[in-house]
Short mmCIF file of N, CA and C in Angstrom, two decimals:
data_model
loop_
_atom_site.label_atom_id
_atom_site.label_comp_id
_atom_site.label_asym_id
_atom_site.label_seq_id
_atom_site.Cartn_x
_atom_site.Cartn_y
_atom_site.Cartn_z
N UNK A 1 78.20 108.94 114.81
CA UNK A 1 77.27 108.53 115.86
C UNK A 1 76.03 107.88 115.27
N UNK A 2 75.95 107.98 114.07
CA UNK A 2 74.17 107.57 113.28
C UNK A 2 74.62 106.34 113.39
N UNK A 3 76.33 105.76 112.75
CA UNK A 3 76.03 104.22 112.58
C UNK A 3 75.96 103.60 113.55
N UNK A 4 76.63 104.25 114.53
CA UNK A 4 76.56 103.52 116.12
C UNK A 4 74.91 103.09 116.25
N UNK A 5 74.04 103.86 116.22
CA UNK A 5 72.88 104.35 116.44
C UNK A 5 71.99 103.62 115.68
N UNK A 6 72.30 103.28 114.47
CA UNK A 6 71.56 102.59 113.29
C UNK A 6 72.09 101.03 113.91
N UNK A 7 73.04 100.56 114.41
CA UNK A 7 73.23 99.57 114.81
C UNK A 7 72.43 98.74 115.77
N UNK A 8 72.29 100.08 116.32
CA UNK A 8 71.96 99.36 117.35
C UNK A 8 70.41 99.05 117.52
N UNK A 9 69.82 100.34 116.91
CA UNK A 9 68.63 100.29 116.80
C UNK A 9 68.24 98.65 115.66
N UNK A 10 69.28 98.02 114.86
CA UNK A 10 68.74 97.25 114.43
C UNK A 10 68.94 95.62 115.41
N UNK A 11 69.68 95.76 116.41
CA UNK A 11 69.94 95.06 117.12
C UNK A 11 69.07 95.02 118.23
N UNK A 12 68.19 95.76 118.16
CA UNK A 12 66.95 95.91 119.12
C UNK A 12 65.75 95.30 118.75
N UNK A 13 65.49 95.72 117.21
CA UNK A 13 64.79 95.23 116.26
C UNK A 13 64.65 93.70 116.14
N UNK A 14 65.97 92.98 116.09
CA UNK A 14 66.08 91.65 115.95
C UNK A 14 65.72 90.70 116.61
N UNK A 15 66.33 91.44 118.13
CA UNK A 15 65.57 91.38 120.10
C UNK A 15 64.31 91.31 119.50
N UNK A 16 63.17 92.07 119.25
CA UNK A 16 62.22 92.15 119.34
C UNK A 16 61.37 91.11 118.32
N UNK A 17 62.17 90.70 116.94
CA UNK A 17 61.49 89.53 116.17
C UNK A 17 62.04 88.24 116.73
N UNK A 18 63.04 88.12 117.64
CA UNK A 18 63.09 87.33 118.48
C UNK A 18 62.20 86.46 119.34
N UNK A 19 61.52 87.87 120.08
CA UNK A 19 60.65 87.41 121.05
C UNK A 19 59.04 87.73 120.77
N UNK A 20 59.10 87.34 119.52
CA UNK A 20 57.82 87.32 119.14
C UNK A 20 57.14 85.92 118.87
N UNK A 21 55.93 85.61 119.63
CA UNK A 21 55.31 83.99 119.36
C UNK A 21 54.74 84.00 118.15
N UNK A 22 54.79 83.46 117.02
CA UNK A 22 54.63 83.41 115.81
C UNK A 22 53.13 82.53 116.09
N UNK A 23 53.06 81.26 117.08
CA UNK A 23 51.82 80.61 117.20
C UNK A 23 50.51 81.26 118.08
N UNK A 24 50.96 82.45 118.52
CA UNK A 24 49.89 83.35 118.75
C UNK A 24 49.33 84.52 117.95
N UNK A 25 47.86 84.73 117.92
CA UNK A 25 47.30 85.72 117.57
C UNK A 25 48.12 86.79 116.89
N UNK A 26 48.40 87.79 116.19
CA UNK A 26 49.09 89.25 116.12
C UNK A 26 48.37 89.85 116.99
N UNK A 27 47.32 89.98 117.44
CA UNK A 27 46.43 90.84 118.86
C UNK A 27 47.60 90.76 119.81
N UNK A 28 48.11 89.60 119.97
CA UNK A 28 48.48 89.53 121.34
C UNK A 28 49.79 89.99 121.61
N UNK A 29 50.56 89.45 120.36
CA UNK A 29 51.92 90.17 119.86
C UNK A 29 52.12 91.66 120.05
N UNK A 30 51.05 92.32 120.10
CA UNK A 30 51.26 94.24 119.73
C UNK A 30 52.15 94.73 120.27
N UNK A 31 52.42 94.30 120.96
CA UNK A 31 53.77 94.72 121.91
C UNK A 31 54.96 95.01 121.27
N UNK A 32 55.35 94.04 121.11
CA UNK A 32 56.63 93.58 120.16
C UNK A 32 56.30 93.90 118.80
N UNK A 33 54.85 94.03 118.28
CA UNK A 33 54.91 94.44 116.78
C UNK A 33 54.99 96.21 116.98
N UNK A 34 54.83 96.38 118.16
CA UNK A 34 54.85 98.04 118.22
C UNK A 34 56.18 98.70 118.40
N UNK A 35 56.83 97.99 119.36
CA UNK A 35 58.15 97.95 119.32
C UNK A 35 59.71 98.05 118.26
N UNK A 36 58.77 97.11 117.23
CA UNK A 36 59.43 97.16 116.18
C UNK A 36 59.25 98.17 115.00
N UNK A 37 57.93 98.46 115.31
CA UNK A 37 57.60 99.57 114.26
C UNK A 37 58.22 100.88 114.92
N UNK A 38 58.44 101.24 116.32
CA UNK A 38 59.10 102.11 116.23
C UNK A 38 60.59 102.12 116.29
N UNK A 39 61.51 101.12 116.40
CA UNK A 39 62.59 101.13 116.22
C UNK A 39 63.30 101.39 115.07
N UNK A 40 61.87 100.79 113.66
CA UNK A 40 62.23 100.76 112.41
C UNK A 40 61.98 101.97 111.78
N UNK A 41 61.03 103.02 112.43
CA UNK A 41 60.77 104.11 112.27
C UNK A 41 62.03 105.13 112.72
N UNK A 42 62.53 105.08 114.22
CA UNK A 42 63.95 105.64 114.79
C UNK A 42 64.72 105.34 113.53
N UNK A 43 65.12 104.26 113.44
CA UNK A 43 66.03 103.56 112.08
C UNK A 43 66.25 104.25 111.01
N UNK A 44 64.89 105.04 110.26
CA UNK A 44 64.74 105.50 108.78
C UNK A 44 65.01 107.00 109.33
N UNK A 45 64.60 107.52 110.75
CA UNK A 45 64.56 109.15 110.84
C UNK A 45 66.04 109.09 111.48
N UNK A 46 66.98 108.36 111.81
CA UNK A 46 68.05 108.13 112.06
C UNK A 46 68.99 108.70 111.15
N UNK A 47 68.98 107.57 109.94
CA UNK A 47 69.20 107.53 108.55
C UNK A 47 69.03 108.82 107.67
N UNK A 48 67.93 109.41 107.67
CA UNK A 48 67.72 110.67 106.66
C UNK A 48 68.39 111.89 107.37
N UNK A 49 68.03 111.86 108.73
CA UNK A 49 68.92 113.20 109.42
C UNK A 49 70.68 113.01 109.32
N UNK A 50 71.22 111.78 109.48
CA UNK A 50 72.34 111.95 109.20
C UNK A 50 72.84 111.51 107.78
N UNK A 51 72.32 111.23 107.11
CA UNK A 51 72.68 111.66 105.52
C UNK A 51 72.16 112.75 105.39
N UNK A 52 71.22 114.09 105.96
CA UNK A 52 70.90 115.38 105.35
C UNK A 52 72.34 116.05 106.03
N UNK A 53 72.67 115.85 107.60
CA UNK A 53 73.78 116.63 108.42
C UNK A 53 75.43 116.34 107.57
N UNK A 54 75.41 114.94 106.64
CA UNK A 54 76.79 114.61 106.26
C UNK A 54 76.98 114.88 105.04
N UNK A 55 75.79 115.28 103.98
CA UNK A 55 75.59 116.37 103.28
C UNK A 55 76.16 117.73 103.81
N UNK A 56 75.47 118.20 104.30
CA UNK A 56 75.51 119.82 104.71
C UNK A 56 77.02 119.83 104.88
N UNK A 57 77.74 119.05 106.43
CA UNK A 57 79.29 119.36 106.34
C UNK A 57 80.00 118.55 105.08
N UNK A 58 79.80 117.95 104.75
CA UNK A 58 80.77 117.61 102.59
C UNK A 58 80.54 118.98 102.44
N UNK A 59 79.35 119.40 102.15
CA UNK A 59 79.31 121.08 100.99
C UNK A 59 80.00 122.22 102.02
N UNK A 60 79.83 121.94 103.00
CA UNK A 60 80.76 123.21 103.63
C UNK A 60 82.06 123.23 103.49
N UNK A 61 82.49 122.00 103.86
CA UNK A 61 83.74 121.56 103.50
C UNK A 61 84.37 121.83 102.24
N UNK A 62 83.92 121.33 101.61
CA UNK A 62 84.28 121.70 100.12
C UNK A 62 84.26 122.79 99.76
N UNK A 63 83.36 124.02 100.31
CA UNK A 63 83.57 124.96 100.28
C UNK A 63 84.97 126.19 101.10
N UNK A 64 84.89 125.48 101.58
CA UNK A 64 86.37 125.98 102.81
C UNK A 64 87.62 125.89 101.67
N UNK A 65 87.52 124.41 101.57
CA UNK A 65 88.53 123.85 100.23
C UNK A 65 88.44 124.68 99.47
N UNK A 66 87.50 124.99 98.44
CA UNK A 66 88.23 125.57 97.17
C UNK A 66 88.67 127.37 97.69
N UNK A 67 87.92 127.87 98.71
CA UNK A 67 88.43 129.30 99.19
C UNK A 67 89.91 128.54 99.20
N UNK A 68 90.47 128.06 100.33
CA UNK A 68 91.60 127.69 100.51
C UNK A 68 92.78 127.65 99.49
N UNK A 69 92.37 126.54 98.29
CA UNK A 69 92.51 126.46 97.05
C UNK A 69 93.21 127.62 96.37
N UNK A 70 91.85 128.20 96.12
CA UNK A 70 91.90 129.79 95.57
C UNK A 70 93.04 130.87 95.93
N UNK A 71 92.78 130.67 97.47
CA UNK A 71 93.85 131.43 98.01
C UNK A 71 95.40 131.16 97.89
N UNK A 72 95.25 129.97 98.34
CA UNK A 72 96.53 129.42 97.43
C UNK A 72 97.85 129.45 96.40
N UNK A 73 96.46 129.85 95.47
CA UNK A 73 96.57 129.72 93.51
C UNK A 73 97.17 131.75 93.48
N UNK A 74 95.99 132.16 94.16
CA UNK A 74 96.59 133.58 94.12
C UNK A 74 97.88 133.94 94.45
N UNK A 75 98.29 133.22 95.71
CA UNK A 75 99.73 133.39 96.28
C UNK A 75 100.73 132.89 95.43
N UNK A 76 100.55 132.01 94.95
CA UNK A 76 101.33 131.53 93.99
C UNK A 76 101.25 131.92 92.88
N UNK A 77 100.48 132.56 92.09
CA UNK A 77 100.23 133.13 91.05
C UNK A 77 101.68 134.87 91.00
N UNK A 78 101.23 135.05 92.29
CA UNK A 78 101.59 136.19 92.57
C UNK A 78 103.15 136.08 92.58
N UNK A 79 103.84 135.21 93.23
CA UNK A 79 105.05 134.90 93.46
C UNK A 79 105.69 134.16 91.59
N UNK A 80 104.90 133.70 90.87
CA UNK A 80 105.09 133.43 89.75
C UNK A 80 105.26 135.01 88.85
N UNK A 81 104.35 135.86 89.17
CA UNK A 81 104.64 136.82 88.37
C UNK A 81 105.99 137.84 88.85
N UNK A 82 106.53 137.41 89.61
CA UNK A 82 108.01 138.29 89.84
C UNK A 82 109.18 137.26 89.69
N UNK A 83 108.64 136.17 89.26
CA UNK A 83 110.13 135.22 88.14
C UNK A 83 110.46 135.62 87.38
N UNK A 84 111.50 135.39 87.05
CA UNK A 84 111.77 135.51 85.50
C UNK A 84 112.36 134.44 84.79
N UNK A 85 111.79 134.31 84.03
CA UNK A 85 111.80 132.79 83.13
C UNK A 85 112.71 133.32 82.42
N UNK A 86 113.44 134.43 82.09
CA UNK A 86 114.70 134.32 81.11
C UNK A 86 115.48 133.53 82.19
N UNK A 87 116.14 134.06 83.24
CA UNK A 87 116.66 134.13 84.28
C UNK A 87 116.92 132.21 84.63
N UNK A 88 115.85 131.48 85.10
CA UNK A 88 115.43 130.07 85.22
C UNK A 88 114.66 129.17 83.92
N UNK A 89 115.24 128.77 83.25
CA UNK A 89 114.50 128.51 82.78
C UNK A 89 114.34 126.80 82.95
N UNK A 90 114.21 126.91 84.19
CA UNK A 90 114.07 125.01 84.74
C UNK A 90 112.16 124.53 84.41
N UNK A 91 111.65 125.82 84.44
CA UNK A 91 109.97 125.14 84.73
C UNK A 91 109.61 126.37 83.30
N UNK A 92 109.02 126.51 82.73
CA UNK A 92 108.02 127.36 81.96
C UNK A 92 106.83 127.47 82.92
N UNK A 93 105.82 128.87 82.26
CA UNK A 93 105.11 129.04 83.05
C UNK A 93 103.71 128.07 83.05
N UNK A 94 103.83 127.63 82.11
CA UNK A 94 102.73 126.09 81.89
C UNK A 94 102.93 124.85 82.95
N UNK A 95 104.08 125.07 82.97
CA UNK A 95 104.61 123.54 83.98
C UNK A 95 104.82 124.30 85.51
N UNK A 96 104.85 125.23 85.42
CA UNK A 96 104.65 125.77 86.81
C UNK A 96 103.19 126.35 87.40
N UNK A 97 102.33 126.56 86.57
CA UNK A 97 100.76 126.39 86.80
C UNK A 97 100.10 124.96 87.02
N UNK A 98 100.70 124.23 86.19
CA UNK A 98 100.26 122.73 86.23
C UNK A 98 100.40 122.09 88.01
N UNK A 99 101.81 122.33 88.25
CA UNK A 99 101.87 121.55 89.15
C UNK A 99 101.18 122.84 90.57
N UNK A 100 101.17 123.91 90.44
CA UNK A 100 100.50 124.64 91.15
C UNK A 100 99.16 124.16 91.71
N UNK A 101 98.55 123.76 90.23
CA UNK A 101 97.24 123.53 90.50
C UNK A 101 97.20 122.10 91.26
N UNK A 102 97.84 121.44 90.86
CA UNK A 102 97.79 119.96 91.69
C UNK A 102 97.88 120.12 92.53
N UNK A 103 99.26 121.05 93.54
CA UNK A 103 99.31 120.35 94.68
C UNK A 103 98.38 121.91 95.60
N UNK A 104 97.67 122.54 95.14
CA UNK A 104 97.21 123.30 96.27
C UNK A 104 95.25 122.37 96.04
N UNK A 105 95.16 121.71 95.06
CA UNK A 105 93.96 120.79 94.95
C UNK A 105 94.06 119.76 95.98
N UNK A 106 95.82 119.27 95.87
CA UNK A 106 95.72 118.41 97.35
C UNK A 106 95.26 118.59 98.61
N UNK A 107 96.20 119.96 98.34
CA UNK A 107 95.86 120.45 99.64
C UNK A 107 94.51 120.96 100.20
N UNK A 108 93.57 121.46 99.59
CA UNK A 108 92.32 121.48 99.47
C UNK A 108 91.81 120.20 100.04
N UNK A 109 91.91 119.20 99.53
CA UNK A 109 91.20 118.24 99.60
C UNK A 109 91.93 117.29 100.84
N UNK A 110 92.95 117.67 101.69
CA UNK A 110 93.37 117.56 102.74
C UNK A 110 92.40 118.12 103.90
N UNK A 111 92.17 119.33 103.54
CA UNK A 111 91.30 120.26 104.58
C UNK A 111 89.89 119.23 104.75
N UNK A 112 89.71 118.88 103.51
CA UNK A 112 87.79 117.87 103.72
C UNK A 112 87.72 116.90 103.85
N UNK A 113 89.07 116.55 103.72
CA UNK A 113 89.23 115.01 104.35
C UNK A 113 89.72 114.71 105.54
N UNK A 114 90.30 115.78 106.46
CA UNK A 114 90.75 116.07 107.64
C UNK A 114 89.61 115.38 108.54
N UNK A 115 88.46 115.91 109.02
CA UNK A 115 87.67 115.33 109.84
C UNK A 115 87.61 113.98 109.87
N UNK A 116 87.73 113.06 108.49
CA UNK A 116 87.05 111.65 108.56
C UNK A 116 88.14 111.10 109.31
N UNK A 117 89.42 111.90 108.80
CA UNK A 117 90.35 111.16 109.12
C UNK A 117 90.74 111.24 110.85
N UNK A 118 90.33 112.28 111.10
CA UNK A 118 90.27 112.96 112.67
C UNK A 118 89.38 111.77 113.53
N UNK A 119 87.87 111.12 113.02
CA UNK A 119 87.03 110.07 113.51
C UNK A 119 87.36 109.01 113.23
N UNK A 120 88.11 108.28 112.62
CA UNK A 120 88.27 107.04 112.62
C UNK A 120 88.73 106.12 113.57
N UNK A 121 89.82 106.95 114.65
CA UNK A 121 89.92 106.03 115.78
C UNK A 121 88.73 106.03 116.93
N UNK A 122 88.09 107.17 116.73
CA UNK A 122 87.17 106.99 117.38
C UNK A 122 86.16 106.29 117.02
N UNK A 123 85.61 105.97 115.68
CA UNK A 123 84.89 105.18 115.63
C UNK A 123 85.21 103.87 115.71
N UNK A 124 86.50 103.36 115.36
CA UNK A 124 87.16 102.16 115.69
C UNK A 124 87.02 101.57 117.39
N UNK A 125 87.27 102.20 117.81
CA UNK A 125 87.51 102.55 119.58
C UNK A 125 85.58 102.58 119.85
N UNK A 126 84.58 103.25 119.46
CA UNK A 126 83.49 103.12 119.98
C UNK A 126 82.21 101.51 119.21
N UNK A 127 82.75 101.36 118.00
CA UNK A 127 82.57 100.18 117.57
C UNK A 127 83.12 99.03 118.10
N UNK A 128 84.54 98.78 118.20
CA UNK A 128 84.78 97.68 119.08
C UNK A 128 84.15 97.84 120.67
N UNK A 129 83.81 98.74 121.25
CA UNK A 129 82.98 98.25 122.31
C UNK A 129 81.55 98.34 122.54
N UNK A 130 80.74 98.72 121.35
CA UNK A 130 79.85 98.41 120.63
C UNK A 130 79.74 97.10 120.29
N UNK A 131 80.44 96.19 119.61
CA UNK A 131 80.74 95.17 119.49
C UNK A 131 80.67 94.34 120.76
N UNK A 132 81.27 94.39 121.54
CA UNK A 132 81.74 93.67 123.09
C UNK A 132 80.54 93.83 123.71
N UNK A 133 79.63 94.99 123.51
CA UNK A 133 78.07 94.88 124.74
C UNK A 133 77.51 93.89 123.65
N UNK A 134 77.27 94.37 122.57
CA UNK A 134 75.98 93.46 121.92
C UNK A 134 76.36 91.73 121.43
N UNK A 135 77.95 91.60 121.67
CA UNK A 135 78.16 90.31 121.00
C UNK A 135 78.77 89.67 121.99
N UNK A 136 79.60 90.37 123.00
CA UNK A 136 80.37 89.62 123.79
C UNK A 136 81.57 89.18 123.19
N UNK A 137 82.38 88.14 123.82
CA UNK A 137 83.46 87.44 123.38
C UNK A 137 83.45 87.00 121.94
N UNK A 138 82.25 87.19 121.40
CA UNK A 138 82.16 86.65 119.93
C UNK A 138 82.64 87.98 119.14
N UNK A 139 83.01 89.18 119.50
CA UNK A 139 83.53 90.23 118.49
C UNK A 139 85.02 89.96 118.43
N UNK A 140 85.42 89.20 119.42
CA UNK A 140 87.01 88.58 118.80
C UNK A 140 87.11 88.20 117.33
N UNK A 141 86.37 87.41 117.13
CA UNK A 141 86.71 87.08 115.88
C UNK A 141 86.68 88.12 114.74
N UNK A 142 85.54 89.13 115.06
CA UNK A 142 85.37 90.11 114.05
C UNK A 142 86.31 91.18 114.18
N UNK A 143 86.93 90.90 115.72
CA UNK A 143 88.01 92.09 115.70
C UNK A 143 89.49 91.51 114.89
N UNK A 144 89.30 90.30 115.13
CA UNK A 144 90.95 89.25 114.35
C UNK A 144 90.64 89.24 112.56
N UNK A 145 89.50 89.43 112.62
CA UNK A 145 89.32 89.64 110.94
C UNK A 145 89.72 91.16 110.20
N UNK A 146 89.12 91.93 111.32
CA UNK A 146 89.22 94.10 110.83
C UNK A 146 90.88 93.73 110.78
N UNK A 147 91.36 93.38 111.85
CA UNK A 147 93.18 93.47 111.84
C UNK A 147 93.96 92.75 110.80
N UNK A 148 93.38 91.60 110.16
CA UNK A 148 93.92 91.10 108.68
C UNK A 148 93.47 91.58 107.98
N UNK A 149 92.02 92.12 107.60
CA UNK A 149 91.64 93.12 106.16
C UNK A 149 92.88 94.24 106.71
N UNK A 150 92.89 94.87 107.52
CA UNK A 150 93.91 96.16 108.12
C UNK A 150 95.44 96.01 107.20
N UNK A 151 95.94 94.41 107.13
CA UNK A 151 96.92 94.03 107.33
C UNK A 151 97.14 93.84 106.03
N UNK A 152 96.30 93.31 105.15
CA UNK A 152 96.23 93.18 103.95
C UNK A 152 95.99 94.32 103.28
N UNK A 153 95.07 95.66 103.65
CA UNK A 153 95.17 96.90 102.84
C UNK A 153 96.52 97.78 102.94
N UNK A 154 96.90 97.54 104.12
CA UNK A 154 98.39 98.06 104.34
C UNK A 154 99.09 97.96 103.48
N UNK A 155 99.56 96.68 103.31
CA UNK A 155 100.54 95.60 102.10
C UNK A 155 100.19 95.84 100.82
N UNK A 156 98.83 96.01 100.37
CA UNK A 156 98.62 96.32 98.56
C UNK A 156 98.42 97.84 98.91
N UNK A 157 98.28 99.02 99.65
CA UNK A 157 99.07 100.52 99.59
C UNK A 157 100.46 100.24 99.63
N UNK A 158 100.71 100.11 100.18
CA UNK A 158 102.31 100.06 100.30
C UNK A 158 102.75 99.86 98.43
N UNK A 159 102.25 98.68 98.32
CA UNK A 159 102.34 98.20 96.55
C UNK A 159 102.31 99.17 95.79
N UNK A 160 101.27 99.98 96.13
CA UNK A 160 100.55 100.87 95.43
C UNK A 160 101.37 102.11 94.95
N UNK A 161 101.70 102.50 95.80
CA UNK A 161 102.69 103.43 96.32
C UNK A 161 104.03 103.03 95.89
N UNK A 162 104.77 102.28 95.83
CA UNK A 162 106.13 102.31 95.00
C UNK A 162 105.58 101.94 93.99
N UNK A 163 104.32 101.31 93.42
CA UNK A 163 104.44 101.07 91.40
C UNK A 163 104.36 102.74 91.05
N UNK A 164 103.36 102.97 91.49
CA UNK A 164 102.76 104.93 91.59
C UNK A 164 103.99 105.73 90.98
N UNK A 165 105.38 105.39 92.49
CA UNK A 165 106.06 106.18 92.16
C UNK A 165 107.33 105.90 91.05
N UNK A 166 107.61 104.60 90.85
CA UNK A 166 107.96 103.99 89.83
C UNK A 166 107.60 104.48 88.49
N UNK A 167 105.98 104.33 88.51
CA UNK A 167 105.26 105.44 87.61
C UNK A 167 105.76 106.42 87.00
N UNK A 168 105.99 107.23 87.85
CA UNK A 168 106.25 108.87 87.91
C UNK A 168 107.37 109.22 87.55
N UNK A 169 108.36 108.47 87.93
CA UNK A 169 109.60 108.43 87.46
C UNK A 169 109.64 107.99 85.93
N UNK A 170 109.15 107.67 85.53
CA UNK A 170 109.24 106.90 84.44
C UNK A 170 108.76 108.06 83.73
N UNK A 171 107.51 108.05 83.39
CA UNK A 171 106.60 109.53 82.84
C UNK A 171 106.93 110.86 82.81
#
């Protein structure tokens, strides 16, 4: 909601150096120079409250994560100590900690990345009509551009993703 907010407030801002007579007085201007000083003021207390609030949930988050993590590692730890590696000996207990630790780190880091990923259509969805009040028919174009960057990050993940696993196989 800040960038919505930071947007707009600078789109108000712009309104306002807009309609400012440059061949008159600054006396007479105060209006519009007052205007702007508080928009630009909203702007910066905008800005610091939601970089202090997107702070606070990262560290909580991350904190959830490594409990999670942890908990995890224990369960699996636990279920590792009633193997028996005479018995299997497909993994040692090095290569079965290793990959332990990776994929419950994923998973961790699933949990704190969950939200952004939870807002993105919504911010997609409240930006494009964000877009449409303040620009009108002119956010077409910026919407035909998001859908080829879209189109083009698709295509080099995709890439990404079979060299990766090509990779892996290999290694």
């Amino acid at each position: 909601a800040g960038e919505f907010l930071n947007t707009y407030l600078i789109f108000l801002s712009i309104r306002e150096v807009g309609l400012l007579d440059y061949s008159l007085p600054l006396s007479e201007s105060a209006t519009h120079l007052n205007a702007l000083w508080l928009y630009m003021g909203l702007f910066i207390l905008v800005r610091l409250s939601s970089s202090i609030l997107n702070t606070f949930i990262s560290f909580r988050l991350s904190l959830v994560g490594m409990k999670l993590r942890n908990a995890i590692n224990i369960l699996l730890f636990k279920k590792m100590m009633r193997k028996s590696l005479e018995r299997d000996s497909t993994f040692d207990m090095g290569d079965i900690t290793n990959l332990s630790q990776v994929d419950s780190q994923a998973f961790a880091n699933l949990g704190f990345q969950a939200p952004f990923i939870v807002s993105i259509p919504f911010k997609i969805f409240f930006g494009i009509i964000g877009l449409y009040w303040m620009m009108g028919t002119a956010m077409l174009v910026a919407l035909l551009v998001l859908a080829l960057v879209a189109a083009v990050n698709f295509y080099i993940s995709s890439l990404y993703e079979k060299y990766k696993a090509g990779y892996m196989k290999v290694s």
